[in-house]
Coordinates of C-alpha atoms in Angstrom, one line a residue:
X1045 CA -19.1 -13.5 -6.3
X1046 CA -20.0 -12.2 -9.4
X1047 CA -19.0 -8.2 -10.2
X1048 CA -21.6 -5.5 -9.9
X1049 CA -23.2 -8.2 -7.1
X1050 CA -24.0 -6.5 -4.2
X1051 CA -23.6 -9.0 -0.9
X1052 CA -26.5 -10.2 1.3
X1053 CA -27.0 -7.1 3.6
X1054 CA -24.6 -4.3 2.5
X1055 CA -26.7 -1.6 0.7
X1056 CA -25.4 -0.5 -2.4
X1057 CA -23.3 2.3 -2.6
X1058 CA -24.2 5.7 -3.2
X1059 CA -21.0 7.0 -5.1
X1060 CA -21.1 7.8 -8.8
X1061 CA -18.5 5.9 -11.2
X1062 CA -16.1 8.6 -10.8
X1063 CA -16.3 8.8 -7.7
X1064 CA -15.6 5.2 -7.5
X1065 CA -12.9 5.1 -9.4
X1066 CA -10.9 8.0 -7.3
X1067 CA -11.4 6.0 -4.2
X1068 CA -10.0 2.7 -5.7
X1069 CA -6.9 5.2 -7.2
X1070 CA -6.4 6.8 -4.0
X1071 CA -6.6 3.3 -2.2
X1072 CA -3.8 1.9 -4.3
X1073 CA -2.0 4.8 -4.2
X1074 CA -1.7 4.4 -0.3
X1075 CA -1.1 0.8 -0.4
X1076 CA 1.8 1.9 -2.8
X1077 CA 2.7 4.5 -0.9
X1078 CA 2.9 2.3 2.3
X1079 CA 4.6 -0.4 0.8
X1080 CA 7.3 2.1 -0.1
X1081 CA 7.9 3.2 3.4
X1082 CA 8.3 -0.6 4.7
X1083 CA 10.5 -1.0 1.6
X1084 CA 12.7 2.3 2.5
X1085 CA 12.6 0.9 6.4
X1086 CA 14.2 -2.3 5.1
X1087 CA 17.1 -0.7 3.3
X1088 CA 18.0 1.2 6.3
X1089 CA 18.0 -1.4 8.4
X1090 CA 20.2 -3.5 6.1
X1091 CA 22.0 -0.5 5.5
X1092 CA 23.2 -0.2 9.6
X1093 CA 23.4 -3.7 10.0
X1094 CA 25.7 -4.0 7.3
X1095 CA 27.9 -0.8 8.5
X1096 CA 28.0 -2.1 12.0
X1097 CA 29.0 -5.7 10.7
X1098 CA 31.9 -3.7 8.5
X1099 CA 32.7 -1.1 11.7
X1100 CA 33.5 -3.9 14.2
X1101 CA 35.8 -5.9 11.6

């Protein structure tokens, strides 16, 4: 689809150009900011895993 193209049956929006523009910051900002909690969770999880593994030796 080509940019600016509305689809068949969505009305355009109604946000100014800033506006856009915060909205698609603040949505990668919380994709970001999610992708750093999974990230964190993963450490932690590697990080007991490996103590328990050295704990029981």
């Amino acid at each position: 689809m080509e940019p600016g193209k509305t689809p068949t049956g969505l009305s355009p929006s109604a946000d100014s150009q800033p506006q856009k523009k915060r909205k698609v910051f603040a949505g990668r900002g919380l994709v970001i900011f999610i992708a750093g909690v999974a990230v964190a969770a993963f450490c932690l999880y590697v990080f007991i895993a490996l103590y328990g593994i050295y704990v029981s030796t």
